[in-house]
Amino acid sequence: MSSQRKAGVSSPEELRAFVASAGERLLVVDVRNPDASVEPGDQKSIGVAGLPSGGCRPQARHLIYNRAEKKMDLPGVGKDTPIITHCGGGGRGQKAKEFLNSHGYTNVLNGGGPKEVDCWKEFGEK
């Protein structure tokens, strides 16, 4: 599976170690867009793994990465907070990681998303 992983997506081993060291400080940033007219491909991954809400995925926040504007809302946490970004498979997760890095966030990994099953199992329920 790793040979098909998109550029920048961390390995399951990297994610496992990152999650373990982050503990309760971990923030998972889901950048998928539920608007099918904007990101039709996200519908399938949202069907597999829902967006963070209420008790679902308690360490996650939904902050859409806007592909057209090349930006997203900032998470409003310390710049050294351990953050995993993800979309459906890693492309926008990488763009989100780079965007956060450009705004001073220093501890960010791209986790891919539900399509990267071996990666997803390391943080998907967080």
PDB file of N, CA and C in Angstrom, residues 22-78:
ATOM      1  N   ALA A  22       1.901  12.266  21.422  1.00  0.00           N
ATOM      2  CA  ALA A  22       1.016  13.427  21.564  1.00  0.00           C
ATOM      3  C   ALA A  22       0.011  13.254  22.692  1.00  0.00           C
ATOM      4  N   GLY A  23      -0.470  12.036  22.881  1.00  0.00           N
ATOM      5  CA  GLY A  23      -1.470  11.796  23.917  1.00  0.00           C
ATOM      6  C   GLY A  23      -2.700  12.662  23.738  1.00  0.00           C
ATOM      7  N   GLU A  24      -3.133  13.251  24.838  1.00  0.00           N
ATOM      8  CA  GLU A  24      -4.348  14.084  24.827  1.00  0.00           C
ATOM      9  C   GLU A  24      -4.159  15.408  24.099  1.00  0.00           C
ATOM     10  N   ARG A  25      -2.916  15.795  23.838  1.00  0.00           N
ATOM     11  CA  ARG A  25      -2.666  17.060  23.124  1.00  0.00           C
ATOM     12  C   ARG A  25      -2.952  16.951  21.635  1.00  0.00           C
ATOM     13  N   LEU A  26      -3.058  15.717  21.124  1.00  0.00           N
ATOM     14  CA  LEU A  26      -3.259  15.502  19.689  1.00  0.00           C
ATOM     15  C   LEU A  26      -4.504  16.224  19.183  1.00  0.00           C
ATOM     16  N   LEU A  27      -4.347  16.872  18.036  1.00  0.00           N
ATOM     17  CA  LEU A  27      -5.470  17.454  17.309  1.00  0.00           C
ATOM     18  C   LEU A  27      -5.460  16.865  15.907  1.00  0.00           C
ATOM     19  N   VAL A  28      -6.588  16.297  15.515  1.00  0.00           N
ATOM     20  CA  VAL A  28      -6.748  15.787  14.157  1.00  0.00           C
ATOM     21  C   VAL A  28      -7.581  16.811  13.395  1.00  0.00           C
ATOM     22  N   VAL A  29      -7.072  17.278  12.252  1.00  0.00           N
ATOM     23  CA  VAL A  29      -7.769  18.286  11.452  1.00  0.00           C
ATOM     24  C   VAL A  29      -8.272  17.623  10.169  1.00  0.00           C
ATOM     25  N   ASP A  30      -9.594  17.511  10.084  1.00  0.00           N
ATOM     26  CA  ASP A  30     -10.279  16.918   8.928  1.00  0.00           C
ATOM     27  C   ASP A  30     -10.586  18.053   7.959  1.00  0.00           C
ATOM     28  N   VAL A  31      -9.979  18.016   6.769  1.00  0.00           N
ATOM     29  CA  VAL A  31     -10.129  19.129   5.825  1.00  0.00           C
ATOM     30  C   VAL A  31     -11.110  18.829   4.694  1.00  0.00           C
ATOM     31  N   ARG A  32     -11.860  17.709   4.803  1.00  0.00           N
ATOM     32  CA  ARG A  32     -12.798  17.341   3.740  1.00  0.00           C
ATOM     33  C   ARG A  32     -13.971  18.311   3.677  1.00  0.00           C
ATOM     34  N   ASN A  33     -14.557  18.417   2.491  1.00  0.00           N
ATOM     35  CA  ASN A  33     -15.678  19.327   2.257  1.00  0.00           C
ATOM     36  C   ASN A  33     -16.947  18.517   2.005  1.00  0.00           C
ATOM     37  N   PRO A  34     -17.976  18.679   2.846  1.00  0.00           N
ATOM     38  CA  PRO A  34     -19.211  17.918   2.649  1.00  0.00           C
ATOM     39  C   PRO A  34     -20.066  18.406   1.474  1.00  0.00           C
ATOM     40  N   ASP A  35     -19.699  19.532   0.865  1.00  0.00           N
ATOM     41  CA  ASP A  35     -20.449  20.071  -0.266  1.00  0.00           C
ATOM     42  C   ASP A  35     -20.031  19.331  -1.539  1.00  0.00           C
ATOM     43  N   ALA A  36     -20.901  18.449  -2.022  1.00  0.00           N
ATOM     44  CA  ALA A  36     -20.596  17.619  -3.193  1.00  0.00           C
ATOM     45  C   ALA A  36     -20.370  18.448  -4.451  1.00  0.00           C
ATOM     46  N   SER A  37     -20.933  19.660  -4.505  1.00  0.00           N
ATOM     47  CA  SER A  37     -20.727  20.491  -5.694  1.00  0.00           C
ATOM     48  C   SER A  37     -19.305  21.063  -5.729  1.00  0.00           C
ATOM     49  N   VAL A  38     -18.639  21.101  -4.579  1.00  0.00           N
ATOM     50  CA  VAL A  38     -17.279  21.621  -4.497  1.00  0.00           C
ATOM     51  C   VAL A  38     -16.261  20.479  -4.552  1.00  0.00           C
ATOM     52  N   GLU A  39     -16.479  19.443  -3.757  1.00  0.00           N
ATOM     53  CA  GLU A  39     -15.561  18.296  -3.682  1.00  0.00           C
ATOM     54  C   GLU A  39     -16.380  16.999  -3.769  1.00  0.00           C
ATOM     55  N   PRO A  40     -16.795  16.614  -4.968  1.00  0.00           N
ATOM     56  CA  PRO A  40     -17.638  15.415  -5.094  1.00  0.00           C
ATOM     57  C   PRO A  40     -16.961  14.145  -4.586  1.00  0.00           C
ATOM     58  N   GLY A  41     -15.651  14.056  -4.663  1.00  0.00           N
ATOM     59  CA  GLY A  41     -14.946  12.864  -4.209  1.00  0.00           C
ATOM     60  C   GLY A  41     -15.005  12.648  -2.709  1.00  0.00           C
ATOM     61  N   ASP A  42     -15.262  13.710  -1.958  1.00  0.00           N
ATOM     62  CA  ASP A  42     -15.305  13.575  -0.498  1.00  0.00           C
ATOM     63  C   ASP A  42     -16.520  12.789  -0.022  1.00  0.00           C
ATOM     64  N   GLN A  43     -17.553  12.718  -0.821  1.00  0.00           N
ATOM     65  CA  GLN A  43     -18.771  12.034  -0.382  1.00  0.00           C
ATOM     66  C   GLN A  43     -18.515  10.575  -0.017  1.00  0.00           C
ATOM     67  N   LYS A  44     -17.704   9.907  -0.801  1.00  0.00           N
ATOM     68  CA  LYS A  44     -17.418   8.500  -0.535  1.00  0.00           C
ATOM     69  C   LYS A  44     -16.658   8.338   0.783  1.00  0.00           C
ATOM     70  N   SER A  45     -15.631   9.151   1.008  1.00  0.00           N
ATOM     71  CA  SER A  45     -14.858   8.995   2.242  1.00  0.00           C
ATOM     72  C   SER A  45     -15.657   9.431   3.471  1.00  0.00           C
ATOM     73  N   ILE A  46     -16.553  10.405   3.316  1.00  0.00           N
ATOM     74  CA  ILE A  46     -17.404  10.809   4.435  1.00  0.00           C
ATOM     75  C   ILE A  46     -18.372   9.685   4.774  1.00  0.00           C
ATOM     76  N   GLY A  47     -18.804   8.934   3.757  1.00  0.00           N
ATOM     77  CA  GLY A  47     -19.662   7.778   3.996  1.00  0.00           C
ATOM     78  C   GLY A  47     -18.950   6.685   4.778  1.00  0.00           C
ATOM     79  N   VAL A  48     -17.648   6.566   4.578  1.00  0.00           N
ATOM     80  CA  VAL A  48     -16.844   5.558   5.276  1.00  0.00           C
ATOM     81  C   VAL A  48     -16.466   6.035   6.676  1.00  0.00           C
ATOM     82  N   ALA A  49     -16.101   7.283   6.798  1.00  0.00           N
ATOM     83  CA  ALA A  49     -15.660   7.868   8.067  1.00  0.00           C
ATOM     84  C   ALA A  49     -16.273   9.253   8.185  1.00  0.00           C
ATOM     85  N   GLY A  50     -17.211   9.401   9.095  1.00  0.00           N
ATOM     86  CA  GLY A  50     -17.930  10.662   9.241  1.00  0.00           C
ATOM     87  C   GLY A  50     -17.055  11.818   9.691  1.00  0.00           C
ATOM     88  N   LEU A  51     -17.590  13.000   9.490  1.00  0.00           N
ATOM     89  CA  LEU A  51     -16.918  14.219   9.936  1.00  0.00           C
ATOM     90  C   LEU A  51     -16.970  14.301  11.462  1.00  0.00           C
ATOM     91  N   PRO A  52     -16.008  14.966  12.070  1.00  0.00           N
ATOM     92  CA  PRO A  52     -16.025  15.104  13.528  1.00  0.00           C
ATOM     93  C   PRO A  52     -17.255  15.885  13.990  1.00  0.00           C
ATOM     94  N   SER A  53     -17.906  15.379  15.028  1.00  0.00           N
ATOM     95  CA  SER A  53     -19.041  16.090  15.612  1.00  0.00           C
ATOM     96  C   SER A  53     -19.388  15.457  16.939  1.00  0.00           C
ATOM     97  N   GLY A  54     -19.785  16.291  17.881  1.00  0.00           N
ATOM     98  CA  GLY A  54     -20.203  15.785  19.185  1.00  0.00           C
ATOM     99  C   GLY A  54     -19.204  14.801  19.762  1.00  0.00           C
ATOM    100  N   GLY A  55     -19.665  13.588  20.053  1.00  0.00           N
ATOM    101  CA  GLY A  55     -18.804  12.562  20.624  1.00  0.00           C
ATOM    102  C   GLY A  55     -18.033  11.776  19.588  1.00  0.00           C
ATOM    103  N   CYS A  56     -18.312  12.011  18.309  1.00  0.00           N
ATOM    104  CA  CYS A  56     -17.629  11.300  17.233  1.00  0.00           C
ATOM    105  C   CYS A  56     -16.277  11.962  16.964  1.00  0.00           C
ATOM    106  N   ARG A  57     -15.204  11.199  17.151  1.00  0.00           N
ATOM    107  CA  ARG A  57     -13.850  11.692  16.900  1.00  0.00           C
ATOM    108  C   ARG A  57     -13.547  12.910  17.784  1.00  0.00           C
ATOM    109  N   PRO A  58     -13.487  12.706  19.099  1.00  0.00           N
ATOM    110  CA  PRO A  58     -13.378  13.806  20.065  1.00  0.00           C
ATOM    111  C   PRO A  58     -12.126  14.667  19.971  1.00  0.00           C
ATOM    112  N   GLN A  59     -11.038  14.168  19.378  1.00  0.00           N
ATOM    113  CA  GLN A  59      -9.816  14.977  19.264  1.00  0.00           C
ATOM    114  C   GLN A  59      -9.690  15.593  17.870  1.00  0.00           C
ATOM    115  N   ALA A  60     -10.795  15.597  17.116  1.00  0.00           N
ATOM    116  CA  ALA A  60     -10.753  16.105  15.742  1.00  0.00           C
ATOM    117  C   ALA A  60     -11.588  17.361  15.586  1.00  0.00           C
ATOM    118  N   ARG A  61     -11.141  18.196  14.641  1.00  0.00           N
ATOM    119  CA  ARG A  61     -11.894  19.394  14.245  1.00  0.00           C
ATOM    120  C   ARG A  61     -12.057  19.371  12.737  1.00  0.00           C
ATOM    121  N   HIS A  62     -13.172  19.902  12.299  1.00  0.00           N
ATOM    122  CA  HIS A  62     -13.455  19.988  10.873  1.00  0.00           C
ATOM    123  C   HIS A  62     -13.123  21.398  10.405  1.00  0.00           C
ATOM    124  N   LEU A  63     -12.044  21.534   9.643  1.00  0.00           N
ATOM    125  CA  LEU A  63     -11.612  22.820   9.089  1.00  0.00           C
ATOM    126  C   LEU A  63     -11.357  22.605   7.602  1.00  0.00           C
ATOM    127  N   ILE A  64     -12.299  22.963   6.779  1.00  0.00           N
ATOM    128  CA  ILE A  64     -12.227  22.701   5.335  1.00  0.00           C
ATOM    129  C   ILE A  64     -11.042  23.420   4.699  1.00  0.00           C
ATOM    130  N   TYR A  65     -10.263  22.662   3.915  1.00  0.00           N
ATOM    131  CA  TYR A  65      -9.220  23.284   3.098  1.00  0.00           C
ATOM    132  C   TYR A  65      -9.864  23.668   1.779  1.00  0.00           C
ATOM    133  N   ASN A  66      -9.845  24.970   1.476  1.00  0.00           N
ATOM    134  CA  ASN A  66     -10.433  25.485   0.249  1.00  0.00           C
ATOM    135  C   ASN A  66      -9.388  25.424  -0.854  1.00  0.00           C
ATOM    136  N   ARG A  67      -9.587  24.480  -1.758  1.00  0.00           N
ATOM    137  CA  ARG A  67      -8.614  24.252  -2.832  1.00  0.00           C
ATOM    138  C   ARG A  67      -8.481  25.482  -3.736  1.00  0.00           C
ATOM    139  N   ALA A  68      -9.595  26.141  -4.044  1.00  0.00           N
ATOM    140  CA  ALA A  68      -9.574  27.291  -4.946  1.00  0.00           C
ATOM    141  C   ALA A  68      -8.815  28.471  -4.330  1.00  0.00           C
ATOM    142  N   GLU A  69      -9.031  28.708  -3.048  1.00  0.00           N
ATOM    143  CA  GLU A  69      -8.382  29.838  -2.368  1.00  0.00           C
ATOM    144  C   GLU A  69      -7.051  29.464  -1.730  1.00  0.00           C
ATOM    145  N   LYS A  70      -6.747  28.164  -1.719  1.00  0.00           N
ATOM    146  CA  LYS A  70      -5.499  27.652  -1.132  1.00  0.00           C
ATOM    147  C   LYS A  70      -5.329  28.091   0.315  1.00  0.00           C
ATOM    148  N   LYS A  71      -6.424  27.937   1.085  1.00  0.00           N
ATOM    149  CA  LYS A  71      -6.361  28.312   2.492  1.00  0.00           C
ATOM    150  C   LYS A  71      -7.434  27.580   3.296  1.00  0.00           C
ATOM    151  N   MET A  72      -7.324  27.728   4.599  1.00  0.00           N
ATOM    152  CA  MET A  72      -8.276  27.146   5.533  1.00  0.00           C
ATOM    153  C   MET A  72      -8.254  27.978   6.808  1.00  0.00           C
ATOM    154  N   ASP A  73      -9.255  27.785   7.665  1.00  0.00           N
ATOM    155  CA  ASP A  73      -9.225  28.432   8.969  1.00  0.00           C
ATOM    156  C   ASP A  73      -8.095  27.820   9.780  1.00  0.00           C
ATOM    157  N   LEU A  74      -7.471  28.611  10.618  1.00  0.00           N
ATOM    158  CA  LEU A  74      -6.427  28.102  11.496  1.00  0.00           C
ATOM    159  C   LEU A  74      -7.086  27.452  12.718  1.00  0.00           C
ATOM    160  N   PRO A  75      -6.454  26.439  13.298  1.00  0.00           N
ATOM    161  CA  PRO A  75      -7.096  25.705  14.381  1.00  0.00           C
ATOM    162  C   PRO A  75      -7.166  26.425  15.715  1.00  0.00           C
ATOM    163  N   GLY A  76      -6.444  27.526  15.902  1.00  0.00           N
ATOM    164  CA  GLY A  76      -6.549  28.273  17.148  1.00  0.00           C
ATOM    165  C   GLY A  76      -5.951  27.537  18.343  1.00  0.00           C
ATOM    166  N   VAL A  77      -4.876  26.806  18.110  1.00  0.00           N
ATOM    167  CA  VAL A  77      -4.163  26.108  19.181  1.00  0.00           C
ATOM    168  C   VAL A  77      -2.705  26.555  19.140  1.00  0.00           C
ATOM    169  N   GLY A  78      -1.945  26.170  20.149  1.00  0.00           N
ATOM    170  CA  GLY A  78      -0.525  26.519  20.187  1.00  0.00           C
ATOM    171  C   GLY A  78       0.203  26.017  18.949  1.00  0.00           C
TER     172      GLY A  78
END
